[in-house]
JSON list of C-alpha atoms in Angstrom, two decimals:
[
{"chain": "A", "resi": 1, "resn": "MET", "atom": "CA", "xyz": [294.20, 101.18, 208.89]},
{"chain": "A", "resi": 2, "resn": "LYS", "atom": "CA", "xyz": [297.84, 101.80, 208.07]},
{"chain": "A", "resi": 3, "resn": "ASN", "atom": "CA", "xyz": [298.55, 102.58, 211.69]},
{"chain": "A", "resi": 4, "resn": "ILE", "atom": "CA", "xyz": [297.06, 99.29, 212.88]},
{"chain": "A", "resi": 5, "resn": "LEU", "atom": "CA", "xyz": [299.15, 97.29, 210.18]},
{"chain": "A", "resi": 6, "resn": "LEU", "atom": "CA", "xyz": [302.27, 99.23, 211.28]},
{"chain": "A", "resi": 7, "resn": "ILE", "atom": "CA", "xyz": [301.69, 98.44, 214.86]},
{"chain": "A", "resi": 8, "resn": "LEU", "atom": "CA", "xyz": [300.94, 94.77, 214.12]},
{"chain": "A", "resi": 9, "resn": "LEU", "atom": "CA", "xyz": [304.28, 94.62, 212.18]},
{"chain": "A", "resi": 10, "resn": "LEU", "atom": "CA", "xyz": [306.26, 96.22, 214.86]},
{"chain": "A", "resi": 11, "resn": "ALA", "atom": "CA", "xyz": [304.70, 93.78, 217.44]},
{"chain": "A", "resi": 12, "resn": "ILE", "atom": "CA", "xyz": [305.73, 90.76, 215.35]},
{"chain": "A", "resi": 13, "resn": "CYS", "atom": "CA", "xyz": [309.26, 92.10, 214.77]},
{"chain": "A", "resi": 14, "resn": "TYR", "atom": "CA", "xyz": [309.69, 92.93, 218.51]},
{"chain": "A", "resi": 15, "resn": "GLN", "atom": "CA", "xyz": [308.47, 89.47, 219.49]},
{"chain": "A", "resi": 16, "resn": "SER", "atom": "CA", "xyz": [310.76, 87.68, 217.18]},
{"chain": "A", "resi": 17, "resn": "TYR", "atom": "CA", "xyz": [313.78, 89.83, 217.87]},
{"chain": "A", "resi": 18, "resn": "GLY", "atom": "CA", "xyz": [316.45, 87.59, 219.22]},
{"chain": "A", "resi": 19, "resn": "GLN", "atom": "CA", "xyz": [314.54, 84.41, 218.78]},
{"chain": "A", "resi": 20, "resn": "ASN", "atom": "CA", "xyz": [316.36, 81.72, 216.90]},
{"chain": "A", "resi": 21, "resn": "SER", "atom": "CA", "xyz": [315.24, 78.28, 215.64]},
{"chain": "A", "resi": 22, "resn": "TYR", "atom": "CA", "xyz": [317.51, 75.28, 215.95]},
{"chain": "A", "resi": 23, "resn": "ARG", "atom": "CA", "xyz": [316.89, 71.89, 214.32]},
{"chain": "A", "resi": 24, "resn": "ILE", "atom": "CA", "xyz": [317.10, 68.75, 216.47]},
{"chain": "A", "resi": 25, "resn": "GLU", "atom": "CA", "xyz": [316.58, 65.98, 213.95]},
{"chain": "A", "resi": 26, "resn": "LYS", "atom": "CA", "xyz": [312.90, 66.75, 212.72]},
{"chain": "A", "resi": 27, "resn": "TYR", "atom": "CA", "xyz": [311.99, 68.95, 215.58]},
{"chain": "A", "resi": 28, "resn": "ILE", "atom": "CA", "xyz": [312.53, 72.76, 215.71]},
{"chain": "A", "resi": 29, "resn": "TRP", "atom": "CA", "xyz": [313.44, 74.41, 218.97]},
{"chain": "A", "resi": 30, "resn": "ASN", "atom": "CA", "xyz": [312.65, 78.07, 219.20]},
{"chain": "A", "resi": 31, "resn": "TYR", "atom": "CA", "xyz": [314.67, 79.96, 221.70]},
{"chain": "A", "resi": 32, "resn": "THR", "atom": "CA", "xyz": [315.15, 83.56, 222.61]},
{"chain": "A", "resi": 33, "resn": "LYS", "atom": "CA", "xyz": [318.36, 84.45, 224.31]},
{"chain": "A", "resi": 34, "resn": "PRO", "atom": "CA", "xyz": [318.16, 86.89, 227.38]},
{"chain": "A", "resi": 35, "resn": "ALA", "atom": "CA", "xyz": [318.95, 90.54, 226.86]},
{"chain": "A", "resi": 36, "resn": "GLU", "atom": "CA", "xyz": [322.60, 91.48, 227.33]},
{"chain": "A", "resi": 37, "resn": "TYR", "atom": "CA", "xyz": [323.72, 88.02, 226.21]},
{"chain": "A", "resi": 38, "resn": "ILE", "atom": "CA", "xyz": [325.99, 87.59, 223.16]},
{"chain": "A", "resi": 39, "resn": "SER", "atom": "CA", "xyz": [326.86, 84.49, 220.96]},
{"chain": "A", "resi": 40, "resn": "ARG", "atom": "CA", "xyz": [330.19, 82.84, 221.54]},
{"chain": "A", "resi": 41, "resn": "VAL", "atom": "CA", "xyz": [330.57, 81.18, 218.20]},
{"chain": "A", "resi": 42, "resn": "ASP", "atom": "CA", "xyz": [334.27, 81.48, 218.15]},
{"chain": "A", "resi": 43, "resn": "ASN", "atom": "CA", "xyz": [334.52, 79.77, 221.53]},
{"chain": "A", "resi": 44, "resn": "PHE", "atom": "CA", "xyz": [333.05, 76.38, 220.65]},
{"chain": "A", "resi": 45, "resn": "GLU", "atom": "CA", "xyz": [336.56, 74.87, 220.32]},
{"chain": "A", "resi": 46, "resn": "LYS", "atom": "CA", "xyz": [337.63, 76.34, 223.61]},
{"chain": "A", "resi": 47, "resn": "ASP", "atom": "CA", "xyz": [334.38, 75.00, 225.35]},
{"chain": "A", "resi": 48, "resn": "ILE", "atom": "CA", "xyz": [335.06, 71.50, 223.93]},
{"chain": "A", "resi": 49, "resn": "LYS", "atom": "CA", "xyz": [338.79, 71.63, 225.03]},
{"chain": "A", "resi": 50, "resn": "THR", "atom": "CA", "xyz": [337.70, 72.80, 228.53]},
{"chain": "A", "resi": 51, "resn": "GLY", "atom": "CA", "xyz": [335.19, 69.79, 228.75]},
{"chain": "A", "resi": 52, "resn": "GLU", "atom": "CA", "xyz": [337.98, 67.36, 227.50]},
{"chain": "A", "resi": 53, "resn": "ASP", "atom": "CA", "xyz": [340.36, 68.68, 230.08]},
{"chain": "A", "resi": 54, "resn": "TYR", "atom": "CA", "xyz": [337.82, 68.44, 232.85]},
{"chain": "A", "resi": 55, "resn": "VAL", "atom": "CA", "xyz": [336.99, 64.80, 232.06]},
{"chain": "A", "resi": 56, "resn": "LYS", "atom": "CA", "xyz": [340.62, 63.77, 231.74]},
{"chain": "A", "resi": 57, "resn": "LYS", "atom": "CA", "xyz": [341.35, 65.45, 235.16]},
{"chain": "A", "resi": 58, "resn": "GLN", "atom": "CA", "xyz": [338.64, 63.43, 236.90]},
{"chain": "A", "resi": 59, "resn": "ASN", "atom": "CA", "xyz": [340.43, 60.11, 236.13]},
{"chain": "A", "resi": 60, "resn": "ASP", "atom": "CA", "xyz": [337.37, 58.09, 237.02]},
{"chain": "A", "resi": 61, "resn": "GLY", "atom": "CA", "xyz": [336.76, 56.09, 233.88]},
{"chain": "A", "resi": 62, "resn": "THR", "atom": "CA", "xyz": [334.41, 58.69, 232.34]},
{"chain": "A", "resi": 63, "resn": "THR", "atom": "CA", "xyz": [334.68, 58.82, 228.59]},
{"chain": "A", "resi": 64, "resn": "LEU", "atom": "CA", "xyz": [334.07, 61.74, 226.15]},
{"chain": "A", "resi": 65, "resn": "SER", "atom": "CA", "xyz": [331.16, 61.90, 223.74]},
{"chain": "A", "resi": 66, "resn": "THR", "atom": "CA", "xyz": [332.38, 62.14, 220.18]},
{"chain": "A", "resi": 67, "resn": "ASP", "atom": "CA", "xyz": [329.10, 63.07, 218.45]},
{"chain": "A", "resi": 68, "resn": "ASP", "atom": "CA", "xyz": [327.88, 66.26, 220.20]},
{"chain": "A", "resi": 69, "resn": "LYS", "atom": "CA", "xyz": [326.25, 68.86, 218.01]},
{"chain": "A", "resi": 70, "resn": "ILE", "atom": "CA", "xyz": [326.55, 72.28, 219.60]},
{"chain": "A", "resi": 71, "resn": "LEU", "atom": "CA", "xyz": [323.58, 74.56, 218.82]},
{"chain": "A", "resi": 72, "resn": "PHE", "atom": "CA", "xyz": [324.83, 77.71, 220.47]},
{"chain": "A", "resi": 73, "resn": "SER", "atom": "CA", "xyz": [326.94, 79.09, 223.29]},
{"chain": "A", "resi": 74, "resn": "ILE", "atom": "CA", "xyz": [325.96, 82.36, 224.76]},
{"chain": "A", "resi": 75, "resn": "ALA", "atom": "CA", "xyz": [327.30, 84.48, 227.57]},
{"chain": "A", "resi": 76, "resn": "LYS", "atom": "CA", "xyz": [326.50, 87.72, 229.42]},
{"chain": "A", "resi": 77, "resn": "THR", "atom": "CA", "xyz": [328.35, 90.54, 227.67]},
{"chain": "A", "resi": 78, "resn": "ASP", "atom": "CA", "xyz": [330.38, 91.52, 230.66]},
{"chain": "A", "resi": 79, "resn": "SER", "atom": "CA", "xyz": [331.20, 88.00, 231.84]},
{"chain": "A", "resi": 80, "resn": "LEU", "atom": "CA", "xyz": [332.39, 85.51, 229.40]},
{"chain": "A", "resi": 81, "resn": "GLN", "atom": "CA", "xyz": [333.35, 82.86, 232.09]},
{"chain": "A", "resi": 82, "resn": "MET", "atom": "CA", "xyz": [330.21, 83.00, 234.06]},
{"chain": "A", "resi": 83, "resn": "ASN", "atom": "CA", "xyz": [326.54, 83.39, 233.27]},
{"chain": "A", "resi": 84, "resn": "ILE", "atom": "CA", "xyz": [326.74, 81.21, 230.22]},
{"chain": "A", "resi": 85, "resn": "VAL", "atom": "CA", "xyz": [324.33, 78.96, 228.32]},
{"chain": "A", "resi": 86, "resn": "LEU", "atom": "CA", "xyz": [325.27, 76.03, 226.04]},
{"chain": "A", "resi": 87, "resn": "ALA", "atom": "CA", "xyz": [322.73, 73.90, 224.13]},
{"chain": "A", "resi": 88, "resn": "SER", "atom": "CA", "xyz": [323.64, 70.71, 222.35]},
{"chain": "A", "resi": 89, "resn": "TYR", "atom": "CA", "xyz": [322.46, 67.34, 221.39]},
{"chain": "A", "resi": 90, "resn": "LYS", "atom": "CA", "xyz": [324.07, 63.93, 220.85]},
{"chain": "A", "resi": 91, "resn": "ASP", "atom": "CA", "xyz": [323.24, 60.13, 220.67]},
{"chain": "A", "resi": 92, "resn": "ASN", "atom": "CA", "xyz": [320.99, 58.99, 223.31]},
{"chain": "A", "resi": 93, "resn": "GLY", "atom": "CA", "xyz": [322.85, 55.88, 224.42]},
{"chain": "A", "resi": 94, "resn": "ASN", "atom": "CA", "xyz": [322.82, 56.77, 228.10]},
{"chain": "A", "resi": 95, "resn": "ILE", "atom": "CA", "xyz": [319.00, 57.41, 228.05]},
{"chain": "A", "resi": 96, "resn": "GLU", "atom": "CA", "xyz": [318.42, 54.13, 226.26]},
{"chain": "A", "resi": 97, "resn": "ARG", "atom": "CA", "xyz": [320.58, 52.38, 228.85]},
{"chain": "A", "resi": 98, "resn": "PHE", "atom": "CA", "xyz": [319.16, 53.95, 231.98]},
{"chain": "A", "resi": 99, "resn": "THR", "atom": "CA", "xyz": [315.87, 55.68, 230.96]},
{"chain": "A", "resi": 100, "resn": "LEU", "atom": "CA", "xyz": [315.62, 59.49, 231.02]},
{"chain": "A", "resi": 101, "resn": "LYS", "atom": "CA", "xyz": [314.89, 59.60, 234.78]},
{"chain": "A", "resi": 102, "resn": "GLY", "atom": "CA", "xyz": [317.58, 57.05, 235.61]},
{"chain": "A", "resi": 103, "resn": "TYR", "atom": "CA", "xyz": [320.08, 58.93, 233.54]},
{"chain": "A", "resi": 104, "resn": "ALA", "atom": "CA", "xyz": [319.15, 62.28, 235.24]},
{"chain": "A", "resi": 105, "resn": "GLU", "atom": "CA", "xyz": [319.53, 60.59, 238.70]},
{"chain": "A", "resi": 106, "resn": "LYS", "atom": "CA", "xyz": [322.88, 59.13, 237.69]},
{"chain": "A", "resi": 107, "resn": "LEU", "atom": "CA", "xyz": [324.08, 62.59, 236.56]},
{"chain": "A", "resi": 108, "resn": "GLY", "atom": "CA", "xyz": [322.81, 64.05, 239.89]},
{"chain": "A", "resi": 109, "resn": "GLU", "atom": "CA", "xyz": [324.97, 61.45, 241.75]},
{"chain": "A", "resi": 110, "resn": "TYR", "atom": "CA", "xyz": [327.96, 62.28, 239.49]},
{"chain": "A", "resi": 111, "resn": "PHE", "atom": "CA", "xyz": [327.62, 66.00, 240.10]},
{"chain": "A", "resi": 112, "resn": "LYS", "atom": "CA", "xyz": [327.57, 65.46, 243.86]},
{"chain": "A", "resi": 113, "resn": "VAL", "atom": "CA", "xyz": [331.02, 63.97, 243.91]},
{"chain": "A", "resi": 114, "resn": "ASN", "atom": "CA", "xyz": [332.76, 65.73, 241.03]},
{"chain": "A", "resi": 115, "resn": "PRO", "atom": "CA", "xyz": [334.82, 67.76, 240.91]},
{"chain": "A", "resi": 116, "resn": "LYS", "atom": "CA", "xyz": [336.70, 65.81, 243.62]},
{"chain": "A", "resi": 117, "resn": "ASN", "atom": "CA", "xyz": [336.87, 68.09, 246.50]},
{"chain": "A", "resi": 118, "resn": "ASP", "atom": "CA", "xyz": [337.18, 67.13, 250.22]},
{"chain": "A", "resi": 119, "resn": "ASP", "atom": "CA", "xyz": [337.34, 70.85, 251.39]},
{"chain": "A", "resi": 120, "resn": "PRO", "atom": "CA", "xyz": [334.90, 71.21, 254.32]},
{"chain": "A", "resi": 121, "resn": "LYS", "atom": "CA", "xyz": [334.68, 74.97, 253.55]},
{"chain": "A", "resi": 122, "resn": "ILE", "atom": "CA", "xyz": [332.90, 74.19, 250.34]},
{"chain": "A", "resi": 123, "resn": "ILE", "atom": "CA", "xyz": [329.23, 73.13, 250.39]},
{"chain": "A", "resi": 124, "resn": "VAL", "atom": "CA", "xyz": [327.84, 71.23, 247.36]},
{"chain": "A", "resi": 125, "resn": "THR", "atom": "CA", "xyz": [324.12, 70.66, 246.91]},
{"chain": "A", "resi": 126, "resn": "VAL", "atom": "CA", "xyz": [322.49, 68.88, 243.94]},
{"chain": "A", "resi": 127, "resn": "LYS", "atom": "CA", "xyz": [318.79, 68.58, 243.33]},
{"chain": "A", "resi": 128, "resn": "VAL", "atom": "CA", "xyz": [317.16, 66.70, 240.44]},
{"chain": "A", "resi": 129, "resn": "ASN", "atom": "CA", "xyz": [313.66, 67.70, 239.41]},
{"chain": "A", "resi": 130, "resn": "GLU", "atom": "CA", "xyz": [311.28, 66.82, 236.56]},
{"chain": "A", "resi": 131, "resn": "ILE", "atom": "CA", "xyz": [310.00, 69.88, 234.63]},
{"chain": "A", "resi": 132, "resn": "LEU", "atom": "CA", "xyz": [308.01, 70.59, 231.48]},
{"chain": "A", "resi": 133, "resn": "ILE", "atom": "CA", "xyz": [309.16, 72.88, 228.67]},
{"chain": "A", "resi": 134, "resn": "ASP", "atom": "CA", "xyz": [306.39, 73.42, 226.22]},
{"chain": "A", "resi": 135, "resn": "GLU", "atom": "CA", "xyz": [304.86, 70.01, 227.08]},
{"chain": "A", "resi": 136, "resn": "THR", "atom": "CA", "xyz": [308.29, 68.28, 226.74]},
{"chain": "A", "resi": 137, "resn": "LYS", "atom": "CA", "xyz": [309.60, 66.38, 229.83]},
{"chain": "A", "resi": 138, "resn": "PHE", "atom": "CA", "xyz": [313.01, 67.43, 231.03]},
{"chain": "A", "resi": 139, "resn": "TYR", "atom": "CA", "xyz": [315.08, 66.74, 234.05]},
{"chain": "A", "resi": 140, "resn": "LEU", "atom": "CA", "xyz": [316.81, 69.75, 235.75]},
{"chain": "A", "resi": 141, "resn": "ILE", "atom": "CA", "xyz": [319.89, 68.79, 237.64]},
{"chain": "A", "resi": 142, "resn": "ARG", "atom": "CA", "xyz": [320.93, 71.90, 239.69]},
{"chain": "A", "resi": 143, "resn": "LYS", "atom": "CA", "xyz": [324.35, 71.87, 241.35]},
{"chain": "A", "resi": 144, "resn": "THR", "atom": "CA", "xyz": [325.17, 74.76, 243.69]},
{"chain": "A", "resi": 145, "resn": "ILE", "atom": "CA", "xyz": [328.66, 75.27, 245.06]},
{"chain": "A", "resi": 146, "resn": "ASN", "atom": "CA", "xyz": [329.04, 77.56, 248.11]},
{"chain": "A", "resi": 147, "resn": "TYR", "atom": "CA", "xyz": [332.50, 78.80, 249.11]},
{"chain": "A", "resi": 148, "resn": "THR", "atom": "CA", "xyz": [331.72, 79.67, 252.69]},
{"chain": "A", "resi": 149, "resn": "GLU", "atom": "CA", "xyz": [334.93, 81.50, 253.43]},
{"chain": "A", "resi": 150, "resn": "GLN", "atom": "CA", "xyz": [334.71, 83.71, 250.36]},
{"chain": "A", "resi": 151, "resn": "ASN", "atom": "CA", "xyz": [330.98, 84.30, 250.73]},
{"chain": "A", "resi": 152, "resn": "TYR", "atom": "CA", "xyz": [330.58, 83.35, 247.08]},
{"chain": "A", "resi": 153, "resn": "SER", "atom": "CA", "xyz": [328.49, 80.72, 245.37]},
{"chain": "A", "resi": 154, "resn": "TYR", "atom": "CA", "xyz": [327.56, 79.73, 241.91]},
{"chain": "A", "resi": 155, "resn": "SER", "atom": "CA", "xyz": [325.22, 77.16, 240.28]},
{"chain": "A", "resi": 156, "resn": "SER", "atom": "CA", "xyz": [325.24, 74.99, 237.24]},
{"chain": "A", "resi": 157, "resn": "ASP", "atom": "CA", "xyz": [322.00, 73.76, 235.80]},
{"chain": "A", "resi": 158, "resn": "TYR", "atom": "CA", "xyz": [321.78, 70.88, 233.37]},
{"chain": "A", "resi": 159, "resn": "TYR", "atom": "CA", "xyz": [318.38, 70.38, 231.52]},
{"chain": "A", "resi": 160, "resn": "VAL", "atom": "CA", "xyz": [318.19, 67.12, 229.74]},
{"chain": "A", "resi": 161, "resn": "SER", "atom": "CA", "xyz": [315.51, 65.45, 227.65]},
{"chain": "A", "resi": 162, "resn": "GLU", "atom": "CA", "xyz": [315.17, 63.00, 224.78]},
{"chain": "A", "resi": 163, "resn": "ILE", "atom": "CA", "xyz": [314.08, 64.63, 221.57]},
{"chain": "A", "resi": 164, "resn": "GLN", "atom": "CA", "xyz": [313.71, 62.67, 218.32]},
{"chain": "A", "resi": 165, "resn": "GLY", "atom": "CA", "xyz": [315.88, 59.84, 219.65]},
{"chain": "A", "resi": 166, "resn": "LYS", "atom": "CA", "xyz": [318.63, 62.31, 220.86]},
{"chain": "A", "resi": 167, "resn": "GLU", "atom": "CA", "xyz": [319.85, 63.55, 224.11]},
{"chain": "A", "resi": 168, "resn": "PHE", "atom": "CA", "xyz": [319.18, 67.19, 224.11]},
{"chain": "A", "resi": 169, "resn": "SER", "atom": "CA", "xyz": [320.65, 69.29, 226.90]},
{"chain": "A", "resi": 170, "resn": "ILE", "atom": "CA", "xyz": [321.14, 72.80, 228.01]},
{"chain": "A", "resi": 171, "resn": "ALA", "atom": "CA", "xyz": [323.98, 73.63, 230.38]},
{"chain": "A", "resi": 172, "resn": "VAL", "atom": "CA", "xyz": [323.93, 76.85, 232.31]},
{"chain": "A", "resi": 173, "resn": "VAL", "atom": "CA", "xyz": [326.29, 78.43, 234.80]},
{"chain": "A", "resi": 174, "resn": "TYR", "atom": "CA", "xyz": [325.32, 81.54, 236.74]},
{"chain": "A", "resi": 175, "resn": "ASP", "atom": "CA", "xyz": [326.49, 83.35, 239.90]},
{"chain": "A", "resi": 176, "resn": "ASN", "atom": "CA", "xyz": [323.58, 85.71, 240.77]},
{"chain": "A", "resi": 177, "resn": "GLU", "atom": "CA", "xyz": [319.82, 85.69, 241.16]},
{"chain": "A", "resi": 178, "resn": "ALA", "atom": "CA", "xyz": [319.17, 88.18, 238.35]},
{"chain": "A", "resi": 179, "resn": "ASP", "atom": "CA", "xyz": [320.93, 86.19, 235.68]},
{"chain": "A", "resi": 180, "resn": "LYS", "atom": "CA", "xyz": [319.47, 82.98, 236.91]},
{"chain": "A", "resi": 181, "resn": "LEU", "atom": "CA", "xyz": [315.95, 84.36, 236.44]},
{"chain": "A", "resi": 182, "resn": "LYS", "atom": "CA", "xyz": [316.78, 85.69, 232.96]},
{"chain": "A", "resi": 183, "resn": "ILE", "atom": "CA", "xyz": [318.24, 82.53, 231.78]},
{"chain": "A", "resi": 184, "resn": "GLU", "atom": "CA", "xyz": [315.54, 80.32, 233.34]},
{"chain": "A", "resi": 185, "resn": "LYS", "atom": "CA", "xyz": [312.85, 82.32, 231.78]},
{"chain": "A", "resi": 186, "resn": "SER", "atom": "CA", "xyz": [314.33, 82.10, 228.33]},
{"chain": "A", "resi": 187, "resn": "ILE", "atom": "CA", "xyz": [314.63, 78.31, 228.64]},
{"chain": "A", "resi": 188, "resn": "LEU", "atom": "CA", "xyz": [311.12, 77.74, 230.17]},
{"chain": "A", "resi": 189, "resn": "GLU", "atom": "CA", "xyz": [309.53, 79.97, 227.54]},
{"chain": "A", "resi": 190, "resn": "SER", "atom": "CA", "xyz": [311.21, 78.13, 224.61]},
{"chain": "A", "resi": 191, "resn": "THR", "atom": "CA", "xyz": [309.01, 76.14, 222.32]},
{"chain": "A", "resi": 192, "resn": "PHE", "atom": "CA", "xyz": [309.20, 72.99, 220.19]},
{"chain": "A", "resi": 193, "resn": "GLU", "atom": "CA", "xyz": [307.54, 72.40, 216.76]}
]
């Protein structure tokens, strides 16, 4: 009997290892980060500054959100600029204005032309798909940039949904299939309560 209780306790501990719960208004999002990924708590300010600089550089009338709540930022241990995940939520003004599907399609169009680049040696593809994560509708906007001369490509995925009247998003950047699969699995297996 003691062995069964010990095994049960170890199984529960193992399953919950690495899982964190994040509050989005009244909902709780349970997420387990992939193995080999570490928190980047001290880089929130840097991430925000990078985003501000990017938007300013576009010079296309885009404005910054001022009410983002960053839940976490994680990166693979050996790659702090690639293979990263950032989750956040903010006011849902764009979803109210365009609907969730319309907003996702607008984001897809925006991602096709930004960053501005007319280099024919760079191939950009963008796909927008509806997916379910724990019975919650999301749109996945996947942008892949292929540098043909360097034989290098990377992708950025943007998962967006409306949760409790907020725009909830998960932004991901990866440059290899193994990390894509780890990150994707961690997101698709997350749950909402």
